[in-house]
Amino acid sequence: MSSFAAKASHRSWIEVDLHALVRNARAVSAQSRVPIMPMVKADAYGLGVGPVVGALESLDPWGYGVATVAEGEELRAARIHRPILVVAPVEATAKSFGAVRAARLIPALGDSRSIRMWMMTGGGDWHLGIDTGMSRAGVRFDEVGALAEELKACPPAGAFTHFHSSEYDDGSMDVQTQRFRDAVAAMPAEPELLHAENSGAIARTSPSPWSFVRPGVFLYGVGSGAALVPEQVVHVHAQVAELRDLKPGDTVSYGATWTAQRPTRLATLSVGYADGYRRSLGNKGVVRVGASRAPIVGTVTMDLTMVDVTGIPCEVGDIATLIGGDGPGAISVDEVGAACGLSPYEVLTGLRARAARVYV
Ligand SMILES: *Cc1c(COP(=O)(O)O)cnc(C)c1O
């Protein structure tokens, strides 16, 4: 990562390793043995959808998954011609559906009113969302029969469900899978495309029994345990802006939540919560300085974060690693999330703030 010393003009920055991203996507393909539909919603989980999709195109994915019409339009503007599925509900109005159609997006529909409106406004490819236990969107697995008329009049090209606990070995995936199978069997005709698996489910199932898989967070380097371990994709770095020596009794940052018990060498890093580095990491997180790990002391502020570097070689201008890094001391997104009580998804999507992004 030393080449990034060249980026010294940035106070902090997010390095996105697109090679690692592509290797993670290859690992997903090898595991599932079906095409992939990378989930690139929320600006590719905060990593930047343009470069992410640019890298994933080389893998010839089935298509891409987004959450909003605007995200789909952005992909079309970037000259992506593959199928794009909007997995979250789209407002069932002529205007919204017009926008969906204009961008050749595929909506996920799951209730009579939406399907009828889709039909009335011109129809086209759509997928039936089936709720098998998330209670978030789509038709309930045991109420698909009530949509028979709509499904006959306007058959969907696909049907899908979403697992609520794919990262836990609690048997719930089997329950949801059976509900999905029953729901599909209750449709007047089986759609050509069936899909269910997110990252956690992909790691548990090989080969996939469905038409394609929907990996998200795994591509971006998050996922632990299970058969599939992703490579780190995101590395966050910040410069050491100042160094100071504290005397016992000196306090650090807002609220004086940390007090030096002994003479302490303190480094101030040019990163804060406005860069997406969570405030709740105060007194909980660690960063890497050289080969050592230095604990965050005091509250993370908007622009600056203080770490205890007592006994650690450290100069002004040195680069600390907040997330990522190489070798055994690397800091995973999961670890950062665990330190501050956030899911790794929130840590990643939170990085969209001020910090510059650098693509490898
Ligand atoms: C976000 C999302 C995914 C991807 O989930 P990960 O856990 O990030 O792999 C898959 N399917 C749907 C419907 C989603 O909303």
Short mmCIF file of C-alpha atoms and ligand atoms in Angstrom, two decimals:
data_model
loop_
_atom_site.label_atom_id
_atom_site.label_comp_id
_atom_site.label_asym_id
_atom_site.label_seq_id
_atom_site.Cartn_x
_atom_site.Cartn_y
_atom_site.Cartn_z
CA MET A 1 0.00 0.00 0.00
CA SER A 2 3.04 2.26 0.15
CA SER A 3 2.37 3.60 -3.35
CA PHE A 4 -0.43 5.54 -1.76
CA ALA A 5 2.01 7.71 0.07
CA ALA A 6 1.85 9.51 -3.28
CA LYS A 7 -1.64 10.57 -2.34
CA ALA A 8 -0.29 12.68 0.48
CA SER A 9 -2.39 15.61 -0.68
CA HIS A 10 -5.44 13.72 0.56
CA ARG A 11 -5.96 13.91 4.28
CA SER A 12 -7.70 10.59 4.24
CA TRP A 13 -8.81 8.35 1.43
CA ILE A 14 -10.55 5.11 0.57
CA GLU A 15 -8.66 2.73 -1.63
CA VAL A 16 -10.85 0.30 -3.56
CA ASP A 17 -9.02 -2.76 -4.85
CA LEU A 18 -10.93 -3.63 -8.01
CA HIS A 19 -8.72 -6.68 -8.63
CA ALA A 20 -9.78 -8.11 -5.28
CA LEU A 21 -13.41 -7.28 -6.15
CA VAL A 22 -13.14 -9.27 -9.37
CA ARG A 23 -11.47 -12.18 -7.56
CA ASN A 24 -14.30 -12.20 -5.02
CA ALA A 25 -16.85 -12.26 -7.84
CA ARG A 26 -14.96 -15.17 -9.46
CA ALA A 27 -15.05 -17.03 -6.14
CA VAL A 28 -18.83 -16.53 -6.02
CA SER A 29 -19.18 -17.91 -9.56
CA ALA A 30 -17.00 -20.91 -8.74
CA GLN A 31 -19.04 -21.65 -5.64
CA SER A 32 -22.52 -21.18 -7.11
CA ARG A 33 -21.83 -22.35 -10.68
CA VAL A 34 -24.61 -20.15 -12.04
CA PRO A 35 -24.42 -16.62 -13.47
CA ILE A 36 -24.16 -13.75 -10.99
CA MET A 37 -26.25 -10.61 -10.67
CA PRO A 38 -24.02 -8.32 -8.59
CA MET A 39 -25.98 -6.09 -6.24
CA VAL A 40 -24.67 -2.58 -6.84
CA LYS A 41 -27.33 -0.62 -4.96
CA ALA A 42 -26.39 2.37 -2.79
CA ASP A 43 -23.50 3.34 -5.08
CA ALA A 44 -22.14 -0.23 -4.90
CA TYR A 45 -22.36 -0.23 -1.09
CA GLY A 46 -20.56 3.09 -1.01
CA LEU A 47 -17.58 2.00 -3.10
CA GLY A 48 -18.57 3.89 -6.26
CA VAL A 49 -20.85 2.18 -8.77
CA GLY A 50 -19.03 3.36 -11.93
CA PRO A 51 -15.62 1.78 -11.27
CA VAL A 52 -17.20 -1.26 -9.56
CA VAL A 53 -19.42 -2.06 -12.54
CA GLY A 54 -16.57 -1.27 -14.92
CA ALA A 55 -14.53 -3.99 -13.23
CA LEU A 56 -17.38 -6.50 -12.96
CA GLU A 57 -18.29 -6.21 -16.64
CA SER A 58 -15.26 -8.39 -17.47
CA LEU A 59 -17.04 -11.30 -15.73
CA ASP A 60 -20.04 -11.14 -18.05
CA PRO A 61 -22.65 -11.04 -15.26
CA TRP A 62 -26.30 -11.86 -15.98
CA GLY A 63 -27.18 -8.30 -15.05
CA TYR A 64 -27.12 -5.94 -12.06
CA GLY A 65 -29.33 -5.44 -9.06
CA VAL A 66 -30.22 -1.97 -7.76
CA ALA A 67 -32.68 -0.64 -5.21
CA THR A 68 -34.01 2.47 -6.96
CA VAL A 69 -34.96 3.67 -10.41
CA ALA A 70 -32.35 6.44 -10.18
CA GLU A 71 -29.63 3.85 -9.55
CA GLY A 72 -30.76 1.95 -12.65
CA GLU A 73 -30.77 5.12 -14.72
CA GLU A 74 -27.23 5.82 -13.57
CA LEU A 75 -26.10 2.44 -14.90
CA ARG A 76 -27.81 3.08 -18.23
CA ALA A 77 -26.09 6.47 -18.42
CA ALA A 78 -22.81 4.59 -17.90
CA ARG A 79 -23.70 2.52 -21.00
CA ILE A 80 -24.50 -0.70 -19.23
CA HIS A 81 -26.80 -2.68 -21.51
CA ARG A 82 -27.39 -5.78 -19.40
CA PRO A 83 -30.65 -6.49 -17.55
CA ILE A 84 -31.06 -4.33 -14.45
CA LEU A 85 -33.42 -5.51 -11.71
CA VAL A 86 -34.82 -2.98 -9.24
CA VAL A 87 -35.23 -5.22 -6.20
CA ALA A 88 -37.00 -2.72 -3.92
CA PRO A 89 -40.60 -1.66 -4.60
CA VAL A 90 -41.14 1.10 -7.14
CA GLU A 91 -44.06 3.45 -6.63
CA ALA A 92 -46.94 2.02 -8.67
CA THR A 93 -47.77 5.10 -10.74
CA ALA A 94 -47.79 5.71 -14.49
CA LYS A 95 -44.96 8.21 -13.99
CA SER A 96 -42.66 5.89 -12.03
CA PHE A 97 -43.36 2.94 -14.27
CA GLY A 98 -42.74 5.19 -17.28
CA ALA A 99 -39.28 5.93 -15.91
CA VAL A 100 -38.67 2.22 -15.29
CA ARG A 101 -39.61 1.42 -18.87
CA ALA A 102 -37.66 4.33 -20.36
CA ALA A 103 -34.49 3.00 -18.75
CA ARG A 104 -35.39 -0.61 -19.62
CA LEU A 105 -35.33 -1.58 -15.96
CA ILE A 106 -37.03 -4.69 -14.58
CA PRO A 107 -39.25 -3.93 -11.58
CA ALA A 108 -39.90 -6.30 -8.70
CA LEU A 109 -43.64 -6.37 -8.09
CA GLY A 110 -45.57 -8.20 -5.43
CA ASP A 111 -49.15 -7.02 -5.17
CA SER A 112 -52.22 -6.93 -7.33
CA ARG A 113 -52.40 -3.15 -7.65
CA SER A 114 -48.78 -2.81 -8.84
CA ILE A 115 -49.02 -5.68 -11.30
CA ARG A 116 -52.22 -4.29 -12.78
CA MET A 117 -50.71 -0.83 -13.07
CA TRP A 118 -47.61 -2.31 -14.73
CA MET A 119 -49.86 -4.12 -17.19
CA MET A 120 -52.07 -1.10 -17.87
CA THR A 121 -49.12 1.16 -18.53
CA GLY A 122 -47.56 -1.16 -21.09
CA GLY A 123 -46.22 -4.24 -19.33
CA GLY A 124 -42.80 -5.67 -20.03
CA ASP A 125 -40.37 -7.85 -18.09
CA TRP A 126 -40.90 -7.96 -14.35
CA HIS A 127 -40.10 -10.29 -11.46
CA LEU A 128 -42.44 -11.42 -8.72
CA GLY A 129 -41.07 -10.69 -5.25
CA ILE A 130 -42.11 -13.42 -2.81
CA ASP A 131 -41.98 -12.77 0.94
CA THR A 132 -40.95 -15.99 2.66
CA GLY A 133 -40.16 -14.48 6.04
CA MET A 134 -38.60 -11.02 5.70
CA SER A 135 -41.98 -9.26 5.93
CA ARG A 136 -40.48 -6.41 3.92
CA ALA A 137 -41.71 -6.55 0.35
CA GLY A 138 -43.47 -8.85 -2.07
CA VAL A 139 -46.41 -11.19 -1.92
CA ARG A 140 -46.65 -13.54 1.05
CA PHE A 141 -45.53 -17.05 0.11
CA ASP A 142 -48.94 -18.46 1.08
CA GLU A 143 -50.94 -15.83 -0.81
CA VAL A 144 -49.51 -16.26 -4.31
CA GLY A 145 -52.67 -18.10 -5.37
CA ALA A 146 -54.66 -14.89 -4.93
CA LEU A 147 -52.59 -13.32 -7.74
CA ALA A 148 -53.40 -16.08 -10.26
CA GLU A 149 -55.42 -13.79 -12.50
CA GLU A 150 -52.71 -11.14 -12.68
CA LEU A 151 -49.98 -13.74 -13.17
CA LYS A 152 -51.88 -15.29 -16.06
CA ALA A 153 -52.59 -11.96 -17.71
CA CYS A 154 -49.05 -10.69 -17.31
CA PRO A 155 -46.64 -13.55 -16.53
CA PRO A 156 -43.41 -12.47 -14.83
CA ALA A 157 -40.04 -13.37 -16.32
CA GLY A 158 -38.74 -14.22 -12.88
CA ALA A 159 -39.61 -14.81 -9.23
CA PHE A 160 -37.39 -14.39 -6.22
CA THR A 161 -37.18 -14.32 -2.48
CA HIS A 162 -34.70 -12.99 0.09
CA PHE A 163 -33.24 -14.72 3.16
CA HIS A 164 -33.42 -12.98 6.50
CA SER A 165 -30.64 -14.86 8.34
CA SER A 166 -28.33 -16.33 5.73
CA GLU A 167 -25.30 -15.62 7.91
CA TYR A 168 -26.66 -17.82 10.72
CA ASP A 169 -26.79 -21.58 10.77
CA ASP A 170 -30.31 -21.64 12.23
CA GLY A 171 -32.22 -23.69 9.65
CA SER A 172 -34.25 -20.66 8.56
CA MET A 173 -32.88 -20.85 5.02
CA ASP A 174 -34.39 -24.31 4.62
CA VAL A 175 -37.76 -23.06 5.85
CA GLN A 176 -37.67 -20.07 3.50
CA THR A 177 -36.48 -22.20 0.57
CA GLN A 178 -39.40 -24.61 1.01
CA ARG A 179 -41.84 -21.67 1.21
CA PHE A 180 -40.31 -20.27 -1.99
CA ARG A 181 -40.68 -23.62 -3.78
CA ASP A 182 -44.31 -23.90 -2.62
CA ALA A 183 -45.05 -20.36 -3.72
CA VAL A 184 -43.55 -20.92 -7.16
CA ALA A 185 -45.54 -24.15 -7.49
CA ALA A 186 -48.69 -22.12 -6.77
CA MET A 187 -48.05 -19.82 -9.73
CA PRO A 188 -50.06 -20.55 -12.92
CA ALA A 189 -46.73 -21.07 -14.73
CA GLU A 190 -43.17 -21.35 -13.48
CA PRO A 191 -41.19 -18.30 -14.53
CA GLU A 192 -38.02 -18.77 -16.54
CA LEU A 193 -35.83 -17.18 -13.84
CA LEU A 194 -35.80 -18.05 -10.15
CA HIS A 195 -33.34 -16.52 -7.71
CA ALA A 196 -32.84 -16.28 -3.98
CA GLU A 197 -29.29 -16.20 -2.71
CA ASN A 198 -27.48 -13.21 -1.25
CA SER A 199 -23.84 -13.44 -0.10
CA GLY A 200 -24.46 -15.41 3.07
CA ALA A 201 -26.67 -17.91 1.26
CA ILE A 202 -24.18 -18.32 -1.59
CA ALA A 203 -21.52 -19.27 0.94
CA ARG A 204 -23.78 -22.05 2.25
CA THR A 205 -25.02 -23.51 -1.03
CA SER A 206 -22.96 -25.09 -3.78
CA PRO A 207 -24.00 -25.39 -6.50
CA SER A 208 -26.92 -22.98 -6.52
CA PRO A 209 -30.26 -24.59 -7.35
CA TRP A 210 -31.50 -21.35 -8.94
CA SER A 211 -30.99 -19.37 -12.15
CA PHE A 212 -28.52 -16.84 -10.81
CA VAL A 213 -27.23 -15.52 -7.48
CA ARG A 214 -27.39 -11.99 -6.05
CA PRO A 215 -24.09 -11.33 -4.24
CA GLY A 216 -23.61 -7.98 -2.59
CA VAL A 217 -21.46 -7.47 0.45
CA PHE A 218 -19.17 -10.45 -0.26
CA LEU A 219 -17.99 -8.81 -3.47
CA TYR A 220 -16.96 -5.80 -1.42
CA GLY A 221 -14.85 -7.90 0.93
CA VAL A 222 -17.22 -8.63 3.79
CA GLY A 223 -18.11 -12.09 5.04
CA SER A 224 -16.64 -14.41 7.57
CA GLY A 225 -16.73 -18.06 8.50
CA ALA A 226 -18.45 -20.39 6.04
CA ALA A 227 -16.86 -21.91 2.98
CA LEU A 228 -16.21 -18.66 1.21
CA VAL A 229 -13.85 -16.01 2.60
CA PRO A 230 -13.60 -12.80 0.58
CA GLU A 231 -10.47 -10.77 -0.02
CA GLN A 232 -10.40 -7.30 1.48
CA VAL A 233 -11.50 -4.74 -1.14
CA VAL A 234 -11.69 -1.53 0.89
CA HIS A 235 -8.69 0.08 2.55
CA VAL A 236 -9.10 3.34 4.41
CA HIS A 237 -6.05 5.45 5.19
CA ALA A 238 -5.44 8.74 6.98
CA GLN A 239 -2.42 10.91 7.58
CA VAL A 240 -0.92 11.69 10.93
CA ALA A 241 -1.46 15.46 11.21
CA GLU A 242 0.05 16.11 14.65
CA LEU A 243 1.81 14.37 17.52
CA ARG A 244 1.75 15.45 21.17
CA ASP A 245 2.81 14.20 24.58
CA LEU A 246 0.17 14.03 27.28
CA LYS A 247 0.77 14.11 31.01
CA PRO A 248 -1.20 11.92 33.38
CA GLY A 249 -4.56 13.57 33.96
CA ASP A 250 -4.77 15.18 30.51
CA THR A 251 -8.06 14.43 28.74
CA VAL A 252 -8.77 13.85 25.05
CA SER A 253 -11.53 15.14 22.74
CA TYR A 254 -15.16 16.20 23.30
CA GLY A 255 -16.68 15.19 26.57
CA ALA A 256 -13.22 14.34 27.93
CA THR A 257 -14.14 10.68 27.76
CA TRP A 258 -10.52 9.53 27.97
CA THR A 259 -7.92 10.54 30.53
CA ALA A 260 -4.22 9.74 30.30
CA GLN A 261 -3.14 7.48 33.19
CA ARG A 262 0.54 7.68 32.25
CA PRO A 263 2.71 9.78 29.94
CA THR A 264 1.11 9.19 26.55
CA ARG A 265 2.18 9.85 22.98
CA LEU A 266 -0.89 10.89 21.02
CA ALA A 267 -1.27 11.09 17.24
CA THR A 268 -4.01 13.16 15.59
CA LEU A 269 -5.25 11.60 12.33
CA SER A 270 -6.83 13.63 9.52
CA VAL A 271 -10.05 11.68 9.45
CA GLY A 272 -13.36 12.04 11.23
CA TYR A 273 -17.00 11.14 11.04
CA ALA A 274 -17.54 13.51 8.12
CA ASP A 275 -15.27 11.11 6.22
CA GLY A 276 -17.51 8.23 7.19
CA TYR A 277 -15.34 7.09 10.10
CA ARG A 278 -17.97 6.48 12.74
CA ARG A 279 -18.11 8.62 15.85
CA SER A 280 -19.05 5.56 17.88
CA LEU A 281 -15.53 4.16 17.33
CA GLY A 282 -14.32 6.55 20.02
CA ASN A 283 -12.51 4.60 22.78
CA LYS A 284 -13.38 1.38 20.93
CA GLY A 285 -11.70 1.17 17.54
CA VAL A 286 -8.11 0.58 16.57
CA VAL A 287 -5.99 1.72 13.63
CA ARG A 288 -2.77 0.40 12.19
CA VAL A 289 0.32 2.53 12.44
CA GLY A 290 3.20 0.73 10.76
CA ALA A 291 3.10 -2.85 12.00
CA SER A 292 1.36 -1.92 15.26
CA ARG A 293 -2.22 -1.41 16.29
CA ALA A 294 -3.02 1.84 18.04
CA PRO A 295 -6.27 2.32 19.99
CA ILE A 296 -8.56 5.27 19.34
CA VAL A 297 -8.77 7.44 22.44
CA GLY A 298 -11.56 9.90 23.10
CA THR A 299 -14.45 10.67 20.80
CA VAL A 300 -13.97 10.67 17.02
CA THR A 301 -14.64 14.26 15.91
CA MET A 302 -15.98 15.53 12.60
CA ASP A 303 -12.55 15.99 11.02
CA LEU A 304 -9.96 14.47 13.35
CA THR A 305 -9.37 11.30 15.36
CA MET A 306 -6.82 10.74 18.13
CA VAL A 307 -4.93 7.48 18.68
CA ASP A 308 -2.54 6.35 21.39
CA VAL A 309 0.85 5.70 19.75
CA THR A 310 2.88 5.39 22.95
CA GLY A 311 5.89 3.21 22.10
CA ILE A 312 4.95 3.02 18.41
CA PRO A 313 7.33 4.64 15.90
CA CYS A 314 5.28 7.42 14.31
CA GLU A 315 6.00 10.73 12.53
CA VAL A 316 3.81 13.56 11.28
CA GLY A 317 2.89 12.66 7.68
CA ASP A 318 2.88 8.92 8.33
CA ILE A 319 -0.12 7.04 7.05
CA ALA A 320 -2.38 5.13 9.38
CA THR A 321 -4.71 2.41 8.14
CA LEU A 322 -8.22 2.48 9.57
CA ILE A 323 -9.73 -0.34 7.56
CA GLY A 324 -7.83 -2.99 5.61
CA GLY A 325 -4.11 -3.19 5.21
CA ASP A 326 -2.12 -6.30 4.43
CA GLY A 327 -1.12 -9.33 6.44
CA PRO A 328 -2.19 -10.67 9.80
CA GLY A 329 -2.78 -7.24 11.37
CA ALA A 330 -5.30 -6.23 8.71
CA ILE A 331 -8.47 -4.61 10.04
CA SER A 332 -11.60 -6.11 8.49
CA VAL A 333 -14.85 -4.24 7.91
CA ASP A 334 -16.48 -6.78 10.22
CA GLU A 335 -14.02 -5.91 12.99
CA VAL A 336 -14.71 -2.20 12.65
CA GLY A 337 -18.45 -2.87 12.72
CA ALA A 338 -18.12 -5.10 15.78
CA ALA A 339 -16.10 -2.41 17.58
CA CYS A 340 -18.82 0.20 17.20
CA GLY A 341 -21.96 -1.92 17.21
CA LEU A 342 -22.77 -1.48 13.52
CA SER A 343 -23.28 -4.05 10.82
CA PRO A 344 -20.45 -4.18 8.27
CA TYR A 345 -23.04 -3.03 5.70
CA GLU A 346 -23.45 0.25 7.61
CA VAL A 347 -19.70 0.72 7.92
CA LEU A 348 -19.24 0.33 4.16
CA THR A 349 -22.19 2.44 3.02
CA GLY A 350 -21.19 5.08 5.58
CA LEU A 351 -17.88 5.63 3.78
CA ARG A 352 -19.58 7.63 1.07
CA ALA A 353 -18.90 10.92 2.80
CA ARG A 354 -16.02 13.36 2.27
CA ALA A 355 -13.03 11.07 1.87
CA ALA A 356 -11.56 10.74 -1.62
CA ARG A 357 -11.77 7.38 -3.35
CA VAL A 358 -8.79 5.89 -5.13
CA TYR A 359 -9.21 2.88 -7.41
CA VAL A 360 -6.55 0.23 -7.92
C1 LIG B 1 -29.05 -6.20 -0.91
C2 LIG B 1 -29.68 -7.40 -1.45
C3 LIG B 1 -28.90 -8.53 -1.80
C4 LIG B 1 -27.43 -8.64 -1.50
O1 LIG B 1 -27.26 -8.96 -0.14
P1 LIG B 1 -25.81 -9.20 0.49
O2 LIG B 1 -26.09 -9.70 1.84
O3 LIG B 1 -25.11 -7.89 0.48
O4 LIG B 1 -25.13 -10.19 -0.39
C5 LIG B 1 -29.55 -9.58 -2.43
N1 LIG B 1 -30.87 -9.53 -2.67
C6 LIG B 1 -31.65 -8.49 -2.34
C7 LIG B 1 -33.10 -8.52 -2.63
C8 LIG B 1 -31.08 -7.40 -1.71
O5 LIG B 1 -31.85 -6.36 -1.35
#
